[in-house]
């Protein structure tokens, strides 16, 4: 009689039918779409307002320099004193007043220009203004010494380094960014999955202890089977929820787009487009992106993602189950949570700082072999090209450790589930291993 | 008599703590076997070993002629002292799950559950959640799940806790009926009156060791102390008492009768027959009451446990 499918089925159904689980499955994507929509809506609202900046240019040098666009309008003032201009701008509720005094030489402009406003102006606007003045001032300065600014512009050389590995793969900075995104998503996904569903396993073990059903169950089933069934059943429920989230996110954002005409994805798209224009046309960029994605080791990535995801998740899940077995209630779990969370947080930290900085540096390499950090760190390194032997060794270490932790967890579990009212300490746990 | 379960010199330690020390117990087939002992004596550990939840360090357990093996789980029904059910699961679903874990097919389990639910008049609970039921109600379901797969060996650890007297009686009758139908029952409890009522055999475990076992009636014979409660109708009780005190060991006693009489408990020296006492008493007055004092399970329990304490 094989009990495992029976246990998995119960664990799965029990999780999936749970009201809180169902509510969270629907609510999380709704909240996410809601927040993104709100942000998109607000930034649109912000952008729609036209800011008017009045310019009092006593030097008379910059009359043509400020170009209005749909968001920022420049209004030139003349024949007023600074005091009058200030009063006017304040009454008109304009964004601010840019005051350029009369100067003897262009060089002395550098620290004589003042911007008056109600509140501190946005940095972006100030940058725009400073750029415009600098451009003009530079040009005038160049003319002064007898050089042709147009000619200099023509002669300027732009450098865009081509990146190529010794094995002949060409890459680019854009590619590196993409790799980072792929690795980051994979690592972060695993991190979230472990925390959410690891906790769920722990709670379900504690529930069996507090409801005192555990002894009834393990008089018919071996504890290790119950442990495995619990981990697998909860994982399946987790995957179900994840898939539901992805699908619901898609549906909700489509609905929102249809109703409000605001596309949550548009915000990111706009930014990407702005960058694309800087890089010289969006079509070219998209072509480049597709090319870069194609050049990523997709198959390798997918296989390793699955292996590291499963291995890493099971490793932590068994530890969570052991904690659940060792304590009487959820409030007692604190002292054991830290040793689990530390390596996880460290892994994400190393992943997002060290790997980005240097994907093949010593720190990144070391952490991609340590089994408690390797799933996250290695997943983030792989897009940058990791030798196959390293990947295989890391996976082997991970699975060997997994077997070790399952043995450890099963020991703790077997003893712990029958211990009531005994506060477990680390010393106690080590004693249990010998029972 | 044929033995269903034989435990042979079973020992189990948890770290430095010895939970069971060379315990050997034989449970006759078709009996109700009382497993007694103070708290923490090792009863639960012993029961868990029979259920293969814990493995013994040394010693063997033989069930129905074979050394204990995983397949035996189906032949055992166990109601632990620490028991419960999944709170958020429906009664029927939960009972089905637990019986399937014991090896019944879903269909078989359903048929039998329907029968038992009707029998215990709990049929309309099928779709209720455990958290909606009272403790006693949940206990009934646990009882059903324990016996549903018709095991040869039933183990009940404090089966009556949480039951009101009516339901406790109902469960008691069910246990007796199951015994009559051929099951063997191991029964662990502190309630000596149920031991008295139900058990044929007992074993007493104290401080990890078995200090007493056998047929309850044999043990009682062994523990009787040639002691009698007597009632004597006499003119001058003070004088009679003084006279008796000079010849026998007197103990305080009290029992209910309809006479106004002198009530005494008399312990005879070994070898002196009751007849001698009777003929002596009849010379002192009218003998209205003469009963041998039979040690109760409670007395035996307390006496053995405190005696063995003195040894240590």
XYZ file of C-alpha atoms in Angstrom:
747
model
C 0.000 0.000 0.000
C 1.579 3.221 -1.090
C 0.605 6.045 1.206
C 2.603 8.773 -0.453
C 0.064 9.771 -3.145
C -2.662 9.757 -0.488
C -0.694 12.108 1.742
C 0.312 14.386 -1.130
C -3.304 14.589 -2.229
C -4.520 15.492 1.238
C -1.833 18.095 1.793
C -2.493 19.594 -1.610
C -6.276 19.734 -1.291
C -6.059 20.993 2.252
C -3.840 23.892 1.189
C -5.719 24.701 -1.982
C -9.126 24.658 -0.307
C -7.954 26.851 2.526
C -9.839 30.155 2.462
C -6.787 32.304 3.185
C -4.926 30.581 0.374
C -7.730 31.205 -2.111
C -8.096 34.818 -1.063
C -4.358 35.446 -1.345
C -4.252 33.777 -4.736
C -6.770 36.272 -6.078
C -5.873 39.277 -3.983
C -2.108 39.395 -4.541
C -2.214 39.959 -8.310
C -5.128 42.338 -7.859
C -3.158 44.422 -5.382
C -0.097 44.327 -7.591
C -1.983 45.433 -10.690
C -3.777 48.022 -8.587
C -0.567 49.538 -7.293
C 1.082 49.603 -10.704
C -2.034 51.159 -12.216
C -2.126 53.763 -9.485
C 1.524 54.626 -10.020
C 1.014 54.797 -13.754
C -2.072 56.954 -13.337
C -0.383 59.312 -10.904
C 2.714 59.773 -13.000
C 0.510 60.440 -16.000
C -1.389 63.007 -13.972
C 1.898 64.561 -12.993
C 3.110 64.685 -16.554
C -0.047 66.212 -17.903
C 0.422 69.357 -15.884
C 2.369 71.915 -17.890
C 5.032 73.677 -15.899
C 5.659 77.267 -16.827
C 9.042 78.748 -16.113
C 9.483 82.469 -16.522
C 12.886 83.620 -17.691
C 14.247 87.086 -16.997
C 17.332 87.324 -19.133
C 19.096 90.626 -18.554
C 22.170 89.468 -20.396
C 20.102 88.991 -23.543
C 22.214 86.024 -24.559
C 19.794 83.176 -24.110
C 16.593 84.352 -25.759
C 16.569 81.504 -28.292
C 18.092 78.871 -26.086
C 15.079 77.612 -24.138
C 12.796 75.358 -26.133
C 9.355 74.725 -24.751
C 7.815 71.263 -25.008
C 4.452 69.872 -23.860
C 5.574 69.487 -20.294
C 7.771 72.456 -19.768
C 6.984 75.907 -21.104
C 9.413 78.793 -21.032
C 8.039 82.300 -20.956
C 10.422 85.133 -21.638
C 9.969 88.299 -19.563
C 11.415 91.620 -20.510
C 11.427 95.204 -19.351
C 10.759 94.405 -15.730
C 12.872 94.556 -12.664
C 13.734 91.368 -10.777
C 11.405 92.403 -7.950
C 8.443 92.900 -10.290
C 9.187 89.662 -12.064
C 9.206 87.762 -8.768
C 5.833 89.170 -7.757
C 4.403 88.358 -11.141
C 5.634 84.752 -11.140
C 4.340 84.198 -7.656
C 0.897 85.570 -8.504
C 0.705 83.667 -11.759
C 1.607 80.494 -9.821
C 4.246 79.621 -12.334
C 6.742 76.892 -11.567
C 9.625 79.309 -11.080
C 11.643 82.257 -12.246
C 15.034 81.876 -13.883
C 17.081 85.013 -13.478
C 20.135 85.619 -15.633
C 21.852 88.907 -14.704
C 23.761 91.146 -17.003
C 27.361 89.985 -17.078
C 30.656 91.281 -18.377
C 32.087 88.020 -19.547
C 30.563 84.634 -20.277
C 32.822 82.906 -17.764
C 31.352 84.872 -14.890
C 27.952 83.363 -15.648
C 28.924 80.112 -13.954
C 27.726 81.131 -10.512
C 25.505 84.136 -11.055
C 22.315 82.539 -12.329
C 19.503 82.152 -9.832
C 16.310 80.103 -9.916
C 13.472 81.400 -7.725
C 10.604 79.121 -6.870
C 7.935 78.352 -4.272
C 9.403 74.940 -3.420
C 12.674 73.323 -4.303
C 12.543 72.619 -8.024
C 12.852 69.141 -9.435
C 16.378 68.038 -10.221
C 15.402 66.976 -13.701
C 14.164 70.466 -14.553
C 17.283 72.064 -13.141
C 19.465 69.723 -15.161
C 17.586 70.671 -18.315
C 18.029 74.360 -17.635
C 21.686 74.043 -16.733
C 22.344 71.937 -19.820
C 20.722 74.542 -22.029
C 22.725 77.401 -20.559
C 25.956 75.407 -20.573
C 25.499 74.476 -24.225
C 24.966 78.052 -25.237
C 27.760 79.402 -23.027
C 30.221 76.813 -24.300
C 29.409 77.654 -27.861
C 29.828 81.361 -27.300
C 33.066 80.756 -25.494
C 34.350 78.654 -28.402
C 33.424 81.353 -30.888
C 35.153 83.896 -28.722
C 38.458 82.071 -29.116
C 37.776 81.617 -32.805
C 36.630 78.020 -33.053
C 33.597 76.713 -34.914
C 31.349 74.745 -32.591
C 29.669 72.936 -35.478
C 33.019 71.699 -36.691
C 33.955 70.461 -33.239
C 30.700 68.539 -32.982
C 31.457 66.864 -36.291
C 34.917 65.902 -35.160
C 33.841 64.334 -31.870
C 34.411 60.564 -31.649
C 31.926 58.337 -29.810
C 33.255 55.118 -28.355
C 31.115 52.032 -27.881
C 33.264 49.119 -26.779
C 32.533 45.774 -28.350
C 32.696 42.963 -25.819
C 33.869 39.530 -26.836
C 34.886 36.499 -24.828
C 37.971 34.467 -25.693
C 35.771 31.704 -27.002
C 34.404 34.135 -29.532
C 31.006 35.056 -28.097
C 30.278 38.681 -28.614
C 28.352 40.486 -25.950
C 27.409 44.008 -25.197
C 26.510 46.098 -22.226
C 22.890 45.700 -23.196
C 23.412 41.942 -23.059
C 24.884 42.173 -19.599
C 21.829 44.058 -18.458
C 19.559 41.380 -19.864
C 21.578 38.627 -18.221
C 21.260 40.424 -14.962
C 17.504 40.605 -15.373
C 17.248 36.899 -16.187
C 19.493 35.869 -13.325
C 17.880 38.299 -10.938
C 14.362 37.108 -11.696
C 15.389 33.462 -11.298
C 17.197 34.082 -8.025
C 14.503 36.274 -6.575
C 11.738 33.857 -7.577
C 13.492 31.034 -5.758
C 14.029 33.208 -2.714
C 10.356 34.172 -2.537
C 9.207 30.617 -3.158
C 11.365 29.249 -0.344
C 10.177 31.830 2.160
C 6.458 31.613 1.353
C 6.078 27.866 0.976
C 8.783 26.878 3.433
C 6.787 28.703 6.066
C 3.646 26.968 4.889
C 5.263 23.565 5.418
C 6.427 24.575 8.839
C 2.959 25.730 9.829
C 1.394 22.541 8.592
C 3.811 20.456 10.682
C 3.041 22.581 13.724
C -0.682 22.210 13.050
C -0.372 18.434 13.183
C 1.444 18.721 16.476
C -0.957 21.151 18.098
C -4.030 19.265 16.909
C -2.424 16.098 18.308
C -3.253 14.083 15.224
C 0.360 13.284 14.538
C 0.546 10.130 16.632
C -2.567 8.733 14.975
C -1.004 9.304 11.572
C 2.453 7.962 12.257
C 1.021 4.810 13.738
C 0.037 4.045 10.140
C 2.667 5.911 8.118
C 6.414 6.201 8.433
C 7.362 9.749 9.509
C 9.694 10.174 6.551
C 6.804 9.463 4.188
C 4.624 11.977 5.956
C 7.460 14.503 5.752
C 7.984 13.905 2.034
C 4.271 13.940 1.301
C 3.934 17.200 3.168
C 6.791 18.857 1.300
C 5.611 17.625 -2.104
C 1.943 18.422 -1.494
C 2.717 21.931 -0.308
C 5.098 22.485 -3.220
C 2.418 21.483 -5.697
C 0.037 23.905 -4.025
C 2.759 26.542 -4.280
C 3.272 25.919 -7.976
C -0.485 26.094 -8.482
C -0.580 29.447 -6.741
C 2.358 30.769 -8.719
C 0.813 29.753 -12.012
C -2.506 31.252 -10.925
C -0.725 34.488 -10.082
C 0.891 34.718 -13.481
C -2.392 33.999 -15.276
C -4.399 36.359 -13.074
C -1.807 39.106 -13.418
C -2.225 38.840 -17.169
C -6.007 38.875 -16.993
C -6.212 41.718 -14.495
C -3.830 43.953 -16.390
C -5.781 43.302 -19.592
C -9.025 44.199 -17.842
C -7.514 47.330 -16.338
C -6.149 48.378 -19.714
C -9.535 47.844 -21.297
C -11.435 49.774 -18.637
C -9.167 52.691 -17.829
C -7.048 52.848 -20.906
C -3.988 52.844 -18.737
C -1.458 50.220 -19.555
C 0.527 49.298 -16.450
C 3.284 48.002 -18.668
C 3.376 51.292 -20.550
C 5.344 53.002 -17.806
C 8.234 50.658 -18.246
C 7.813 50.774 -21.984
C 8.098 54.522 -22.018
C 11.346 54.364 -20.135
C 12.650 51.659 -22.395
C 11.640 53.714 -25.415
C 13.430 56.748 -24.085
C 16.549 54.661 -23.724
C 15.995 53.192 -27.125
C 15.878 56.601 -28.691
C 19.137 57.436 -27.005
C 20.642 54.264 -28.394
C 19.427 55.160 -31.842
C 15.922 53.997 -32.659
C 13.610 51.539 -30.981
C 13.425 49.028 -33.793
C 17.116 48.520 -33.734
C 17.034 48.087 -29.993
C 14.336 45.459 -30.122
C 16.265 43.608 -32.768
C 19.327 43.804 -30.563
C 17.429 42.558 -27.527
C 16.080 39.584 -29.438
C 19.545 38.838 -30.667
C 20.936 39.020 -27.165
C 18.240 36.748 -25.797
C 18.967 34.275 -28.540
C 22.621 34.297 -27.646
C 21.852 33.452 -24.007
C 22.377 29.790 -23.119
C 18.607 29.231 -22.949
C 18.602 25.441 -22.691
C 21.338 25.471 -20.083
C 19.456 28.179 -18.209
C 16.165 26.306 -18.184
C 17.651 22.972 -17.116
C 19.740 24.529 -14.384
C 16.865 26.695 -13.251
C 14.756 23.588 -12.712
C 17.563 21.679 -10.990
C 18.612 24.498 -8.693
C 15.051 25.518 -8.003
C 13.998 22.021 -7.000
C 17.205 21.295 -5.097
C 17.337 24.612 -3.303
C 13.692 24.567 -2.431
C 13.730 21.010 -1.090
C 16.855 21.746 0.921
C 15.209 24.620 2.725
C 11.791 22.963 2.891
C 13.202 20.024 4.842
C 14.793 22.439 7.300
C 11.527 24.305 7.725
C 9.777 20.995 8.417
C 12.404 20.119 11.015
C 11.831 23.436 12.765
C 8.099 22.836 12.728
C 8.656 19.464 14.378
C 10.976 20.872 17.009
C 8.611 23.498 18.391
C 5.174 23.542 19.948
C 3.823 26.727 18.466
C 4.697 29.237 15.821
C 5.904 31.766 18.365
C 8.700 29.398 19.376
C 10.135 29.271 15.879
C 12.017 32.573 16.125
C 15.298 31.221 17.478
C 15.511 28.671 14.665
C 14.489 30.990 11.841
C 17.648 33.069 11.860
C 20.029 30.280 10.778
C 17.699 29.579 7.866
C 17.133 33.146 6.802
C 20.772 34.231 7.123
C 22.171 32.139 4.262
C 19.129 32.978 2.147
C 19.509 36.703 2.621
C 23.258 36.395 2.176
C 22.659 34.578 -1.110
C 20.410 37.323 -2.418
C 22.847 39.941 -1.193
C 25.812 38.287 -2.853
C 23.704 37.764 -5.943
C 22.558 41.327 -6.344
C 25.806 43.046 -5.384
C 28.791 40.832 -5.986
C 27.564 38.936 -9.015
C 26.482 42.129 -10.744
C 29.866 43.631 -10.034
C 31.921 40.624 -11.006
C 30.069 37.443 -12.003
C 33.205 35.288 -11.978
C 35.071 36.784 -9.031
C 36.232 34.698 -6.112
C 33.319 35.628 -3.870
C 30.742 34.835 -6.530
C 32.438 31.538 -7.297
C 32.713 30.424 -3.697
C 29.100 31.245 -2.924
C 27.917 29.450 -6.030
C 29.274 26.206 -4.568
C 28.065 26.536 -0.991
C 24.781 24.579 -1.112
C 22.797 27.030 1.020
C 23.570 29.936 -1.268
C 24.363 28.196 -4.546
C 20.796 28.003 -5.898
C 20.372 31.777 -5.882
C 23.966 32.781 -6.668
C 24.565 30.158 -9.359
C 21.262 30.932 -11.055
C 22.356 34.544 -11.277
C 25.795 33.621 -12.596
C 24.729 31.170 -15.279
C 23.532 33.756 -17.827
C 27.048 35.222 -17.764
C 28.435 31.879 -18.838
C 29.611 29.411 -16.209
C 31.656 26.371 -17.255
C 29.486 23.260 -17.341
C 31.710 21.376 -14.895
C 31.180 24.087 -12.298
C 27.437 23.885 -12.722
C 27.455 20.110 -12.410
C 29.678 20.130 -9.332
C 27.458 22.748 -7.718
C 24.296 20.753 -8.453
C 25.904 17.593 -7.092
C 26.953 19.351 -3.892
C 23.448 20.766 -3.578
C 21.730 17.411 -3.917
C 24.213 15.654 -1.658
C 23.517 18.268 0.994
C 19.811 17.884 0.382
C 20.065 14.197 1.226
C 21.972 15.189 4.353
C 19.389 17.743 5.455
C 16.507 15.383 4.776
C 18.187 12.796 6.961
C 18.736 15.445 9.608
C 15.215 16.804 9.267
C 13.716 13.305 9.378
C 15.579 12.576 12.607
C 14.426 15.776 14.243
C 10.975 15.278 12.806
C 10.617 11.706 14.045
C 11.493 12.638 17.577
C 10.114 16.158 17.599
C 6.591 15.392 16.505
C 6.049 13.302 19.614
C 7.533 15.808 22.012
C 4.936 17.975 23.612
C 5.472 20.853 25.962
C 9.223 20.499 25.844
C 10.991 23.665 24.786
C 13.493 22.594 22.184
C 16.958 24.087 22.358
C 19.857 23.417 20.022
C 21.377 21.183 22.660
C 18.141 19.234 22.820
C 18.063 18.873 19.027
C 21.560 17.394 18.958
C 20.452 14.900 21.581
C 17.491 13.938 19.390
C 19.826 13.055 16.553
C 21.183 10.234 18.696
C 17.831 8.729 19.645
C -3.249 -19.973 26.387
C -2.342 -18.671 22.951
C -0.425 -15.389 22.991
C -1.128 -12.711 20.391
C 1.689 -10.434 21.425
C 4.975 -11.354 23.054
C 7.468 -8.687 24.017
C 10.815 -10.137 24.952
C 13.274 -8.203 27.129
C 12.533 -4.922 25.440
C 14.767 -1.972 26.368
C 14.769 1.575 25.114
C 16.847 4.576 26.128
C 16.524 8.211 25.177
C 19.982 9.586 25.678
C 20.869 8.936 29.282
C 17.279 8.266 30.240
C 16.210 4.641 30.302
C 12.548 4.561 29.289
C 12.168 0.778 29.279
C 14.400 -1.682 31.049
C 14.164 -5.343 30.023
C 10.403 -5.438 29.859
C 8.811 -8.736 28.876
C 5.070 -8.907 28.461
C 2.784 -11.542 27.007
C -0.699 -10.630 25.902
C -3.084 -13.606 25.563
C -5.293 -13.688 22.474
C -8.813 -12.496 23.067
C -8.077 -10.861 26.391
C -8.343 -7.321 27.652
C -4.904 -6.558 28.916
C -4.436 -3.667 31.317
C -1.146 -1.861 31.044
C -0.784 0.063 34.272
C 1.755 2.297 35.853
C 2.295 5.774 37.240
C 2.895 8.723 34.936
C 6.196 8.520 33.103
C 6.672 4.842 33.868
C 7.261 3.922 30.235
C 3.800 2.728 29.165
C 3.564 5.085 26.207
C 7.050 4.166 25.032
C 6.099 0.508 25.174
C 2.912 1.140 23.212
C 4.827 3.166 20.650
C 7.237 0.290 20.207
C 4.355 -2.067 19.480
C 3.107 0.463 16.927
C 6.575 0.704 15.368
C 6.660 4.411 15.998
C 9.802 3.921 18.078
C 12.259 1.086 17.618
C 13.496 -0.776 20.691
C 17.231 -0.691 21.418
C 17.243 -4.352 22.331
C 14.648 -7.094 22.623
C 12.032 -8.372 20.209
C 8.310 -8.051 19.789
C 6.350 -10.895 18.235
C 2.852 -10.323 16.929
C 0.776 -13.328 16.005
C 3.859 -15.554 15.743
C 5.908 -13.203 13.580
C 8.486 -10.577 14.508
C 6.989 -7.118 14.207
C 7.185 -5.750 10.668
C 5.697 -2.753 8.802
C 2.878 -4.846 7.316
C 1.580 -5.414 10.845
C 0.379 -1.828 10.990
C -2.853 -2.992 9.400
C -3.396 -5.470 12.200
C -3.156 -2.865 14.918
C -5.579 -0.151 15.863
C -4.126 2.495 18.122
C -5.904 5.245 20.008
C -3.113 7.351 21.516
C -3.498 9.366 24.671
C -2.406 12.518 22.848
C -4.973 12.421 20.106
C -6.669 14.839 17.805
C -7.967 15.375 14.319
C -7.336 17.925 11.604
C -9.425 20.872 12.730
C -10.283 22.274 9.342
C -11.132 18.995 7.653
C -14.607 17.566 7.341
C -15.458 14.579 9.515
C -16.231 12.138 6.714
C -13.318 13.120 4.561
C -10.957 12.869 7.479
C -12.234 9.467 8.585
C -11.852 8.244 5.011
C -8.295 9.534 4.815
C -7.255 7.934 8.079
C -8.821 4.581 7.190
C -7.181 4.622 3.789
C -3.841 5.152 5.499
C -4.602 1.947 7.391
C -4.937 0.135 4.097
C -8.675 0.103 3.456
C -9.903 0.932 -0.007
C -11.960 4.095 -0.306
C -15.147 2.170 -1.044
C -14.649 -0.295 1.779
C -13.850 2.484 4.210
C -16.981 4.366 3.207
C -19.268 1.391 3.738
C -17.808 0.595 7.119
C -17.844 4.208 8.224
C -21.523 4.520 7.354
C -22.201 1.434 9.462
C -20.253 2.730 12.452
C -21.594 6.250 12.214
C -25.101 4.898 12.308
C -24.232 2.579 15.138
C -22.931 5.399 17.297
C -25.676 7.745 16.072
C -23.310 10.263 14.550
C -24.398 9.886 10.934
C -25.319 13.529 10.476
C -21.796 14.709 11.329
C -20.350 13.542 8.028
C -20.069 17.012 6.508
C -19.222 18.913 9.658
C -15.789 20.258 10.368
C -13.981 18.984 13.456
C -13.779 22.464 14.934
C -17.577 22.529 15.089
C -17.692 19.403 17.259
C -17.234 19.084 21.000
C -14.302 17.173 22.443
C -16.428 14.131 23.236
C -17.833 14.077 19.718
C -14.347 14.165 18.223
C -13.334 11.321 20.521
C -16.137 9.181 19.144
C -14.855 9.681 15.627
C -11.365 8.790 16.740
C -12.658 5.627 18.285
C -14.411 4.663 15.052
C -11.285 5.320 13.008
C -9.233 3.199 15.402
C -11.409 0.118 15.100
C -12.620 0.517 11.524
C -10.039 -1.685 9.817
C -10.939 -4.541 12.189
C -7.476 -5.067 13.621
C -6.493 -8.114 15.623
C -4.875 -5.942 18.246
C -6.491 -2.821 19.634
C -4.498 -0.460 21.806
C -6.343 2.155 23.801
C -4.439 4.731 25.804
C -6.823 6.384 28.278
C -9.825 5.743 26.017
C -12.395 7.274 28.339
C -10.844 10.677 28.889
C -13.073 13.386 27.492
C -16.234 11.279 27.550
C -19.278 11.893 29.654
C -20.444 8.843 31.679
C -23.055 7.851 29.092
C -20.643 7.874 26.186
C -17.882 6.315 28.275
C -20.261 3.458 28.941
C -21.116 3.225 25.253
C -17.428 2.989 24.359
C -16.831 0.464 27.115
C -19.579 -1.753 25.716
C -18.128 -1.428 22.229
C -14.694 -2.464 23.485
C -16.161 -5.497 25.259
C -18.105 -6.401 22.123
C -14.974 -6.153 19.973
C -13.213 -8.444 22.433
C -16.051 -10.934 22.175
C -15.763 -10.806 18.397
C -12.159 -11.918 18.682
C -10.038 -8.816 19.044
C -7.326 -8.538 21.648
C -7.234 -5.291 23.574
C -4.359 -3.562 25.319
C -5.731 -0.998 27.629
C -3.661 1.665 29.341
C -5.334 3.754 31.986
C -5.145 5.344 35.394
C -8.799 4.680 36.079
C -8.639 1.640 38.308
C -12.383 1.085 38.337
C -12.310 0.418 34.602
C -9.389 -1.930 35.067
C -11.410 -3.764 37.685
C -14.401 -3.875 35.389
C -12.778 -4.820 32.104
C -9.305 -6.315 32.354
C -8.582 -10.044 32.491
C -4.831 -9.556 32.635
C -2.665 -6.734 33.832
C 0.963 -5.693 33.811
C 2.329 -2.985 36.033
C 5.249 -0.912 34.835
C 7.080 1.302 37.259
C 10.273 3.273 36.710
C 10.841 1.607 33.337
C 10.578 -1.892 34.752
C 7.752 -4.379 34.814
C 7.119 -5.098 38.447
C 3.991 -7.183 38.240
C 1.956 -9.079 35.690
C -0.492 -11.896 35.316
C -4.171 -12.693 35.434
C -5.959 -10.103 37.510
C -7.686 -12.787 39.558
C -4.414 -14.598 40.267
C -2.788 -11.380 41.321
C -5.668 -10.678 43.659
C -5.308 -14.126 45.184
C -1.665 -13.479 45.657
C -2.308 -10.149 47.290
C -5.034 -11.239 49.653
C -3.838 -11.021 53.215
C -6.144 -13.397 55.086
C -8.113 -10.365 56.159
C -11.838 -10.242 56.895
C -14.424 -7.601 57.545
C -16.752 -8.698 60.313
C -19.931 -7.354 61.882
C -20.809 -8.507 65.350
C -23.948 -7.678 67.329
C -22.943 -7.636 70.942
C -23.946 -6.106 74.312
C -20.528 -4.764 75.285
C -18.517 -3.828 72.165
C -15.633 -2.203 74.065
C -14.851 -5.350 75.978
C -15.149 -7.559 72.883
C -12.866 -5.273 70.891
C -10.238 -5.336 73.629
C -10.443 -9.125 73.771
C -10.044 -9.467 70.012
C -7.204 -6.961 69.966
C -5.233 -9.191 72.292
C -5.544 -12.164 69.908
C -5.598 -10.685 66.395
C -4.353 -7.739 64.370
C -7.217 -5.247 64.043
C -7.562 -2.649 61.311
C -10.056 0.178 60.942
C -12.947 -0.473 58.572
C -16.342 0.725 57.563
C -19.038 -0.939 55.509
C -22.744 -0.478 55.074
C -25.242 -2.793 56.720
C -28.703 -2.442 58.201
C -27.657 -3.567 61.696
C -26.210 -1.557 64.528
C -23.127 -3.544 65.180
C -19.460 -3.597 65.946
C -17.491 -3.358 62.698
C -13.938 -4.658 62.584
C -11.329 -5.706 60.072
C -9.314 -8.626 61.298
C -6.064 -9.853 59.809
C -5.401 -13.484 60.594
C -1.871 -14.808 60.957
C -0.729 -16.966 58.073
C -1.948 -20.539 58.278
C -4.957 -19.756 60.452
C -8.175 -20.725 58.677
C -11.211 -18.438 58.557
C -13.314 -21.108 60.216
C -11.381 -20.701 63.467
C -12.195 -17.011 63.517
C -15.864 -17.634 62.785
C -16.270 -20.122 65.608
C -14.500 -17.800 67.997
C -16.641 -14.830 66.958
C -19.903 -16.744 67.400
C -19.047 -17.176 71.060
C -18.848 -13.385 71.479
C -22.138 -12.376 69.893
C -24.291 -12.669 66.816
C -22.187 -12.679 63.656
C -23.974 -10.424 61.183
C -21.277 -9.884 58.584
C -18.283 -11.902 57.432
C -16.507 -11.077 54.136
C -12.994 -11.674 52.943
C -11.270 -8.452 52.002
C -10.289 -8.756 48.327
C -7.570 -6.326 47.348
C -8.771 -3.898 44.689
C -6.695 -3.117 41.642
C -6.215 0.279 43.184
C -4.793 -1.213 46.376
C -2.506 -3.500 44.441
C -1.313 -0.612 42.307
C -0.536 1.639 45.237
C 0.978 -1.132 47.303
C 3.287 -2.439 44.584
C 4.404 0.967 43.465
C 5.179 2.202 46.948
C 6.894 -1.074 47.864
C 9.144 -0.851 44.870
C 9.916 2.746 45.796
C 11.217 1.480 49.116
C 13.582 -0.840 47.329
C 15.209 1.955 45.440
